[in-house]
Amino acid sequence: MYAPVGDGGTDEEMLELLAPYAGHRHRVRRLIRALGVRAPRFGPRLAPNDHRRR
């Protein structure tokens, strides 16, 4: 539920935000996913190796 409000949230808040799109909730979710909106990722992707110590 990061896309509409920018942080985590509860299921009740999500249902409240999607209430105007009652018949199209699945389409809205797919549209948000297709746009690539995601929560930011944290942490290193690869642990750096120090090759100087050999």
PDB file of N, CA and C in Angstrom:
ATOM      1  N   MET A   1       0.824  -1.181   0.000  1.00  0.00           N
ATOM      2  CA  MET A   1       0.000   0.000   0.000  1.00  0.00           C
ATOM      3  C   MET A   1       0.872   1.249   0.000  1.00  0.00           C
ATOM      4  N   TYR A   2       2.023   1.180  -0.523  1.00  0.00           N
ATOM      5  CA  TYR A   2       2.934   2.318  -0.533  1.00  0.00           C
ATOM      6  C   TYR A   2       2.490   3.395  -1.518  1.00  0.00           C
ATOM      7  N   ALA A   3       1.944   3.018  -2.658  1.00  0.00           N
ATOM      8  CA  ALA A   3       1.663   3.968  -3.738  1.00  0.00           C
ATOM      9  C   ALA A   3       0.706   5.101  -3.358  1.00  0.00           C
ATOM     10  N   PRO A   4      -0.462   4.858  -2.768  1.00  0.00           N
ATOM     11  CA  PRO A   4      -1.396   5.963  -2.544  1.00  0.00           C
ATOM     12  C   PRO A   4      -0.968   6.936  -1.458  1.00  0.00           C
ATOM     13  N   VAL A   5      -0.321   6.473  -0.406  1.00  0.00           N
ATOM     14  CA  VAL A   5      -0.029   7.360   0.721  1.00  0.00           C
ATOM     15  C   VAL A   5       1.450   7.519   1.015  1.00  0.00           C
ATOM     16  N   GLY A   6       2.309   6.691   0.475  1.00  0.00           N
ATOM     17  CA  GLY A   6       3.739   6.839   0.659  1.00  0.00           C
ATOM     18  C   GLY A   6       4.312   6.163   1.882  1.00  0.00           C
ATOM     19  N   ASP A   7       3.542   5.367   2.558  1.00  0.00           N
ATOM     20  CA  ASP A   7       4.066   4.613   3.692  1.00  0.00           C
ATOM     21  C   ASP A   7       3.220   3.360   3.863  1.00  0.00           C
ATOM     22  N   GLY A   8       3.541   2.602   4.869  1.00  0.00           N
ATOM     23  CA  GLY A   8       2.748   1.416   5.141  1.00  0.00           C
ATOM     24  C   GLY A   8       1.356   1.809   5.593  1.00  0.00           C
ATOM     25  N   GLY A   9       0.485   0.868   5.681  1.00  0.00           N
ATOM     26  CA  GLY A   9      -0.861   1.173   6.127  1.00  0.00           C
ATOM     27  C   GLY A   9      -1.602  -0.109   6.439  1.00  0.00           C
ATOM     28  N   THR A  10      -2.798   0.050   6.908  1.00  0.00           N
ATOM     29  CA  THR A  10      -3.593  -1.114   7.256  1.00  0.00           C
ATOM     30  C   THR A  10      -4.514  -1.474   6.094  1.00  0.00           C
ATOM     31  N   ASP A  11      -5.087  -2.645   6.183  1.00  0.00           N
ATOM     32  CA  ASP A  11      -6.029  -3.072   5.158  1.00  0.00           C
ATOM     33  C   ASP A  11      -7.260  -2.179   5.136  1.00  0.00           C
ATOM     34  N   GLU A  12      -7.685  -1.713   6.290  1.00  0.00           N
ATOM     35  CA  GLU A  12      -8.852  -0.841   6.360  1.00  0.00           C
ATOM     36  C   GLU A  12      -8.597   0.482   5.638  1.00  0.00           C
ATOM     37  N   GLU A  13      -7.394   1.030   5.801  1.00  0.00           N
ATOM     38  CA  GLU A  13      -7.046   2.270   5.100  1.00  0.00           C
ATOM     39  C   GLU A  13      -7.010   2.053   3.595  1.00  0.00           C
ATOM     40  N   MET A  14      -6.497   0.898   3.165  1.00  0.00           N
ATOM     41  CA  MET A  14      -6.449   0.604   1.738  1.00  0.00           C
ATOM     42  C   MET A  14      -7.861   0.528   1.164  1.00  0.00           C
ATOM     43  N   LEU A  15      -8.765  -0.154   1.861  1.00  0.00           N
ATOM     44  CA  LEU A  15     -10.141  -0.259   1.383  1.00  0.00           C
ATOM     45  C   LEU A  15     -10.821   1.103   1.326  1.00  0.00           C
ATOM     46  N   GLU A  16     -10.507   1.968   2.281  1.00  0.00           N
ATOM     47  CA  GLU A  16     -11.075   3.315   2.278  1.00  0.00           C
ATOM     48  C   GLU A  16     -10.580   4.123   1.076  1.00  0.00           C
ATOM     49  N   LEU A  17      -9.281   3.988   0.764  1.00  0.00           N
ATOM     50  CA  LEU A  17      -8.726   4.714  -0.377  1.00  0.00           C
ATOM     51  C   LEU A  17      -9.260   4.202  -1.714  1.00  0.00           C
ATOM     52  N   LEU A  18      -9.550   2.906  -1.778  1.00  0.00           N
ATOM     53  CA  LEU A  18     -10.045   2.320  -3.027  1.00  0.00           C
ATOM     54  C   LEU A  18     -11.566   2.352  -3.144  1.00  0.00           C
ATOM     55  N   ALA A  19     -12.265   2.901  -2.165  1.00  0.00           N
ATOM     56  CA  ALA A  19     -13.737   2.938  -2.185  1.00  0.00           C
ATOM     57  C   ALA A  19     -14.303   3.632  -3.422  1.00  0.00           C
ATOM     58  N   PRO A  20     -13.739   4.741  -3.906  1.00  0.00           N
ATOM     59  CA  PRO A  20     -14.298   5.366  -5.108  1.00  0.00           C
ATOM     60  C   PRO A  20     -14.167   4.496  -6.367  1.00  0.00           C
ATOM     61  N   TYR A  21     -13.291   3.532  -6.343  1.00  0.00           N
ATOM     62  CA  TYR A  21     -13.066   2.648  -7.489  1.00  0.00           C
ATOM     63  C   TYR A  21     -13.655   1.267  -7.209  1.00  0.00           C
ATOM     64  N   ALA A  22     -14.828   1.211  -6.607  1.00  0.00           N
ATOM     65  CA  ALA A  22     -15.415  -0.037  -6.095  1.00  0.00           C
ATOM     66  C   ALA A  22     -15.434  -1.148  -7.133  1.00  0.00           C
ATOM     67  N   GLY A  23     -15.821  -0.891  -8.350  1.00  0.00           N
ATOM     68  CA  GLY A  23     -15.885  -1.940  -9.365  1.00  0.00           C
ATOM     69  C   GLY A  23     -14.579  -2.178 -10.085  1.00  0.00           C
ATOM     70  N   HIS A  24     -13.572  -1.357  -9.808  1.00  0.00           N
ATOM     71  CA  HIS A  24     -12.331  -1.420 -10.586  1.00  0.00           C
ATOM     72  C   HIS A  24     -11.090  -1.527  -9.704  1.00  0.00           C
ATOM     73  N   ARG A  25     -11.218  -2.071  -8.511  1.00  0.00           N
ATOM     74  CA  ARG A  25     -10.069  -2.153  -7.598  1.00  0.00           C
ATOM     75  C   ARG A  25      -8.921  -2.951  -8.195  1.00  0.00           C
ATOM     76  N   HIS A  26      -9.255  -4.054  -8.851  1.00  0.00           N
ATOM     77  CA  HIS A  26      -8.201  -4.877  -9.445  1.00  0.00           C
ATOM     78  C   HIS A  26      -7.492  -4.117 -10.561  1.00  0.00           C
ATOM     79  N   ARG A  27      -8.235  -3.364 -11.358  1.00  0.00           N
ATOM     80  CA  ARG A  27      -7.614  -2.574 -12.435  1.00  0.00           C
ATOM     81  C   ARG A  27      -6.697  -1.493 -11.871  1.00  0.00           C
ATOM     82  N   VAL A  28      -7.129  -0.849 -10.788  1.00  0.00           N
ATOM     83  CA  VAL A  28      -6.300   0.187 -10.164  1.00  0.00           C
ATOM     84  C   VAL A  28      -5.011  -0.424  -9.638  1.00  0.00           C
ATOM     85  N   ARG A  29      -5.123  -1.573  -8.993  1.00  0.00           N
ATOM     86  CA  ARG A  29      -3.929  -2.249  -8.469  1.00  0.00           C
ATOM     87  C   ARG A  29      -2.980  -2.635  -9.587  1.00  0.00           C
ATOM     88  N   ARG A  30      -3.525  -3.151 -10.689  1.00  0.00           N
ATOM     89  CA  ARG A  30      -2.682  -3.526 -11.823  1.00  0.00           C
ATOM     90  C   ARG A  30      -2.030  -2.307 -12.462  1.00  0.00           C
ATOM     91  N   LEU A  31      -2.754  -1.184 -12.532  1.00  0.00           N
ATOM     92  CA  LEU A  31      -2.198   0.039 -13.095  1.00  0.00           C
ATOM     93  C   LEU A  31      -1.035   0.547 -12.246  1.00  0.00           C
ATOM     94  N   ILE A  32      -1.209   0.553 -10.932  1.00  0.00           N
ATOM     95  CA  ILE A  32      -0.138   1.002 -10.039  1.00  0.00           C
ATOM     96  C   ILE A  32       1.084   0.107 -10.192  1.00  0.00           C
ATOM     97  N   ARG A  33       0.853  -1.197 -10.279  1.00  0.00           N
ATOM     98  CA  ARG A  33       1.970  -2.139 -10.435  1.00  0.00           C
ATOM     99  C   ARG A  33       2.666  -1.949 -11.786  1.00  0.00           C
ATOM    100  N   ALA A  34       1.882  -1.704 -12.844  1.00  0.00           N
ATOM    101  CA  ALA A  34       2.464  -1.510 -14.178  1.00  0.00           C
ATOM    102  C   ALA A  34       3.286  -0.224 -14.249  1.00  0.00           C
ATOM    103  N   LEU A  35       2.921   0.775 -13.466  1.00  0.00           N
ATOM    104  CA  LEU A  35       3.668   2.027 -13.455  1.00  0.00           C
ATOM    105  C   LEU A  35       5.006   1.898 -12.736  1.00  0.00           C
ATOM    106  N   GLY A  36       5.167   0.825 -11.974  1.00  0.00           N
ATOM    107  CA  GLY A  36       6.438   0.596 -11.290  1.00  0.00           C
ATOM    108  C   GLY A  36       6.558   1.319  -9.967  1.00  0.00           C
ATOM    109  N   VAL A  37       5.441   1.727  -9.390  1.00  0.00           N
ATOM    110  CA  VAL A  37       5.473   2.408  -8.096  1.00  0.00           C
ATOM    111  C   VAL A  37       5.699   1.359  -7.015  1.00  0.00           C
ATOM    112  N   ARG A  38       6.778   1.527  -6.259  1.00  0.00           N
ATOM    113  CA  ARG A  38       7.130   0.575  -5.208  1.00  0.00           C
ATOM    114  C   ARG A  38       7.700   1.313  -4.020  1.00  0.00           C
ATOM    115  N   ALA A  39       7.702   0.641  -2.905  1.00  0.00           N
ATOM    116  CA  ALA A  39       8.358   1.199  -1.720  1.00  0.00           C
ATOM    117  C   ALA A  39       9.865   1.201  -1.967  1.00  0.00           C
ATOM    118  N   PRO A  40      10.569   2.188  -1.440  1.00  0.00           N
ATOM    119  CA  PRO A  40      12.015   2.215  -1.645  1.00  0.00           C
ATOM    120  C   PRO A  40      12.686   1.019  -0.977  1.00  0.00           C
ATOM    121  N   ARG A  41      13.719   0.537  -1.610  1.00  0.00           N
ATOM    122  CA  ARG A  41      14.475  -0.587  -1.071  1.00  0.00           C
ATOM    123  C   ARG A  41      15.683  -0.058  -0.320  1.00  0.00           C
ATOM    124  N   PHE A  42      16.035  -0.748   0.743  1.00  0.00           N
ATOM    125  CA  PHE A  42      17.166  -0.323   1.559  1.00  0.00           C
ATOM    126  C   PHE A  42      18.169  -1.464   1.661  1.00  0.00           C
ATOM    127  N   GLY A  43      19.403  -1.108   1.902  1.00  0.00           N
ATOM    128  CA  GLY A  43      20.435  -2.107   2.115  1.00  0.00           C
ATOM    129  C   GLY A  43      21.291  -2.308   0.881  1.00  0.00           C
ATOM    130  N   PRO A  44      22.476  -2.871   1.079  1.00  0.00           N
ATOM    131  CA  PRO A  44      23.379  -3.103  -0.049  1.00  0.00           C
ATOM    132  C   PRO A  44      22.892  -4.259  -0.916  1.00  0.00           C
ATOM    133  N   ARG A  45      23.113  -4.131  -2.200  1.00  0.00           N
ATOM    134  CA  ARG A  45      22.735  -5.194  -3.122  1.00  0.00           C
ATOM    135  C   ARG A  45      23.820  -6.257  -3.209  1.00  0.00           C
ATOM    136  N   LEU A  46      25.053  -5.865  -2.948  1.00  0.00           N
ATOM    137  CA  LEU A  46      26.161  -6.800  -3.042  1.00  0.00           C
ATOM    138  C   LEU A  46      27.198  -6.423  -1.993  1.00  0.00           C
ATOM    139  N   ALA A  47      27.628  -7.374  -1.232  1.00  0.00           N
ATOM    140  CA  ALA A  47      28.659  -7.096  -0.242  1.00  0.00           C
ATOM    141  C   ALA A  47      29.982  -6.862  -0.964  1.00  0.00           C
ATOM    142  N   PRO A  48      30.633  -5.739  -0.724  1.00  0.00           N
ATOM    143  CA  PRO A  48      31.892  -5.462  -1.417  1.00  0.00           C
ATOM    144  C   PRO A  48      33.009  -6.380  -0.930  1.00  0.00           C
ATOM    145  N   ASN A  49      33.807  -6.853  -1.841  1.00  0.00           N
ATOM    146  CA  ASN A  49      34.966  -7.691  -1.514  1.00  0.00           C
ATOM    147  C   ASN A  49      36.224  -6.834  -1.574  1.00  0.00           C
ATOM    148  N   ASP A  50      37.058  -6.986  -0.575  1.00  0.00           N
ATOM    149  CA  ASP A  50      38.308  -6.249  -0.548  1.00  0.00           C
ATOM    150  C   ASP A  50      39.398  -7.171  -1.130  1.00  0.00           C
ATOM    151  N   HIS A  51      39.864  -6.868  -2.332  1.00  0.00           N
ATOM    152  CA  HIS A  51      40.849  -7.694  -3.023  1.00  0.00           C
ATOM    153  C   HIS A  51      42.279  -7.276  -2.709  1.00  0.00           C
ATOM    154  N   ARG A  52      42.469  -6.248  -1.879  1.00  0.00           N
ATOM    155  CA  ARG A  52      43.801  -5.744  -1.601  1.00  0.00           C
ATOM    156  C   ARG A  52      44.515  -6.575  -0.547  1.00  0.00           C
ATOM    157  N   ARG A  53      43.852  -7.415   0.223  1.00  0.00           N
ATOM    158  CA  ARG A  53      44.463  -8.096   1.340  1.00  0.00           C
ATOM    159  C   ARG A  53      45.138  -9.415   0.964  1.00  0.00           C
ATOM    160  N   ARG A  54      45.377  -9.720  -0.188  1.00  0.00           N
ATOM    161  CA  ARG A  54      45.971 -11.020  -0.564  1.00  0.00           C
ATOM    162  C   ARG A  54      47.436 -10.993  -0.472  1.00  0.00           C
TER     163      ARG A  54
END
